[in-house]
XYZ file of C-alpha atoms in Angstrom:
213
model
C 89.022 72.574 95.186
C 92.026 70.450 96.069
C 94.722 71.703 98.439
C 97.858 69.563 98.590
C 101.474 69.558 99.706
C 104.700 68.173 98.254
C 107.915 66.661 99.662
C 108.781 69.969 101.343
C 105.628 69.826 103.442
C 106.129 66.152 104.224
C 109.618 66.975 105.518
C 108.383 69.988 107.522
C 110.367 72.601 105.608
C 109.542 75.945 107.214
C 108.629 77.540 103.871
C 106.661 74.643 102.388
C 103.562 75.825 100.567
C 100.073 74.588 99.808
C 99.192 74.028 96.172
C 95.630 75.111 95.466
C 93.971 73.779 92.302
C 97.324 73.362 90.492
C 98.006 76.986 89.552
C 97.554 78.831 92.851
C 99.783 78.616 95.924
C 99.546 79.585 99.571
C 103.136 79.797 100.676
C 103.863 82.399 103.346
C 104.729 81.118 106.836
C 104.973 77.464 105.814
C 101.393 76.159 105.871
C 102.621 73.093 103.968
C 104.674 72.146 107.018
C 101.538 72.416 109.164
C 99.826 69.896 106.891
C 102.904 67.665 106.992
C 103.113 67.775 110.779
C 99.580 66.382 110.908
C 100.302 63.694 108.278
C 97.831 65.443 105.984
C 98.761 65.136 102.300
C 95.751 66.855 100.764
C 92.319 68.241 101.470
C 89.350 68.296 99.106
C 86.645 70.920 99.567
C 83.335 70.578 97.734
C 79.705 71.489 98.100
C 76.496 72.250 96.246
C 74.798 74.794 98.478
C 74.567 78.555 98.137
C 73.776 81.452 100.436
C 70.137 82.418 100.030
C 69.351 86.092 99.491
C 65.962 87.162 100.866
C 63.486 88.031 98.125
C 63.135 91.622 99.325
C 66.926 92.140 98.954
C 67.487 90.500 95.579
C 66.983 93.634 93.469
C 69.373 95.668 95.633
C 71.879 92.805 95.567
C 71.840 92.610 91.763
C 72.354 96.370 91.519
C 75.324 96.369 93.902
C 76.797 93.327 92.168
C 76.547 95.000 88.754
C 78.167 98.201 90.018
C 81.105 96.322 91.515
C 81.469 94.044 88.468
C 81.454 96.973 86.033
C 83.913 98.924 88.152
C 86.325 95.978 88.233
C 86.115 94.959 84.573
C 86.178 98.416 82.992
C 89.242 99.890 84.701
C 92.843 100.144 83.514
C 93.841 97.965 86.464
C 91.720 95.127 85.109
C 93.293 95.504 81.667
C 96.777 95.352 83.170
C 96.101 92.213 85.166
C 94.395 90.431 82.286
C 96.898 91.501 79.634
C 100.386 90.894 81.047
C 99.479 90.356 84.664
C 101.770 91.519 87.441
C 104.804 90.769 85.255
C 104.061 94.110 83.602
C 106.000 95.499 86.572
C 109.333 93.873 85.693
C 110.533 96.427 83.132
C 108.970 99.342 85.001
C 110.764 98.431 88.218
C 113.994 97.874 86.321
C 113.731 101.367 84.826
C 113.098 102.794 88.297
C 116.117 100.914 89.687
C 113.809 98.942 91.916
C 114.241 95.377 90.644
C 116.146 93.318 93.266
C 119.000 91.597 91.437
C 121.663 89.059 92.403
C 120.798 88.965 96.079
C 120.358 92.740 96.278
C 123.824 93.452 94.917
C 122.093 95.536 92.267
C 118.739 97.224 91.708
C 118.725 96.683 87.941
C 119.042 93.541 85.852
C 120.783 93.641 82.490
C 118.631 90.758 81.234
C 115.300 92.101 82.465
C 113.866 92.199 78.952
C 114.528 88.472 78.516
C 112.296 87.532 81.470
C 109.841 90.430 81.286
C 106.093 90.037 81.125
C 106.164 91.206 77.522
C 108.730 88.581 76.497
C 106.995 85.771 78.389
C 103.667 86.696 76.787
C 105.178 86.683 73.304
C 107.063 83.409 73.643
C 105.604 81.253 76.433
C 102.054 82.319 77.322
C 99.447 79.773 76.233
C 96.348 80.740 78.225
C 94.881 82.861 81.000
C 92.697 81.635 83.845
C 90.583 83.155 86.592
C 90.279 82.278 90.216
C 86.829 80.991 91.141
C 84.101 83.542 90.257
C 86.644 86.248 89.363
C 85.977 88.138 86.088
C 89.548 89.350 85.539
C 91.537 86.298 84.438
C 94.915 87.272 85.854
C 96.488 83.804 86.066
C 99.032 83.509 83.252
C 100.113 80.035 82.176
C 103.391 79.345 80.371
C 104.266 76.243 78.371
C 107.574 74.688 79.387
C 108.727 72.242 76.702
C 111.727 70.021 77.352
C 113.404 66.964 75.918
C 113.422 63.784 77.983
C 114.967 61.295 75.539
C 116.764 60.972 72.234
C 114.806 60.986 68.989
C 113.055 64.284 69.589
C 111.013 63.092 72.547
C 109.429 66.059 74.341
C 107.017 66.731 77.135
C 105.317 70.004 78.012
C 104.323 71.224 81.446
C 102.136 74.227 82.235
C 103.332 76.673 84.874
C 101.650 79.747 86.329
C 103.938 82.753 86.599
C 103.718 86.277 87.991
C 105.925 89.180 89.015
C 106.979 87.707 92.365
C 108.148 84.444 90.824
C 110.017 86.160 87.994
C 111.781 88.353 90.554
C 112.593 85.621 93.072
C 113.732 82.938 90.631
C 114.821 85.338 87.890
C 116.535 88.651 88.561
C 117.306 87.852 92.202
C 119.414 84.893 91.080
C 120.700 86.407 87.854
C 118.673 83.896 85.817
C 118.853 85.375 82.336
C 116.676 83.123 80.174
C 113.040 82.080 80.154
C 113.966 78.408 79.885
C 116.198 78.531 82.963
C 113.559 80.433 84.893
C 110.800 77.946 84.012
C 113.059 74.967 84.713
C 113.841 76.307 88.175
C 110.206 77.223 88.800
C 109.077 73.699 87.960
C 111.646 72.148 90.301
C 110.632 74.426 93.160
C 106.929 73.742 92.620
C 107.446 69.978 92.345
C 109.106 70.075 95.754
C 106.243 72.109 97.184
C 108.407 75.046 98.261
C 107.257 78.627 98.470
C 108.890 80.070 95.353
C 109.635 83.509 96.775
C 111.210 82.197 99.969
C 113.164 79.621 97.972
C 114.431 82.311 95.591
C 115.614 84.561 98.403
C 117.416 81.649 100.063
C 119.009 80.582 96.779
C 120.111 84.163 96.163
C 121.958 84.237 99.477
C 123.511 80.824 98.866
C 124.594 81.799 95.345
C 126.391 84.919 96.541
C 127.940 83.075 99.499
C 129.232 80.333 97.181
C 130.631 82.897 94.731
C 132.444 84.746 97.519
C 133.880 81.497 98.847
C 135.410 80.819 95.452
């Protein structure tokens, strides 16, 4: 596994995150700034050893493992996380008037369907991944295609998304299209910022700027 920081961590931003194996992030409380303060750009963790299970316990271990594995993979919760992931909550929260919108000026978002888990799955989802040794596969990857030059020159980046990111960089800012959401998500991740903290800050700044005008 590779854990690394971006410019935010190098500049000691208090909500700089750690990028873990490209699609996972550890962002609360600014661990990226801790790395940056120690001039540590990245850390690689590897090994080839395992934890030995005594022979007399192996049968019991296999039985417990199977029970836990079957319980996890055969429940409705597993289906939810593998199917749409946590973005399945976007429309449900919107219906319940519990989707923070435009810096908490509203609890519903009129464009929730545009950035919902269902819409992202239909239009942007290209694959699902699992964290190490996890049987669920809850990491949802979107393709973000954009033009970088004339003559139909395109490049495509792959971005992991979930409910928290869609809320923070979507409804909380009033972002009403998948393209705008993914563009903003890519910028935030390239900087190495915690996406949720960045979204909340941007929401406050957006409302403050609007009120100033």
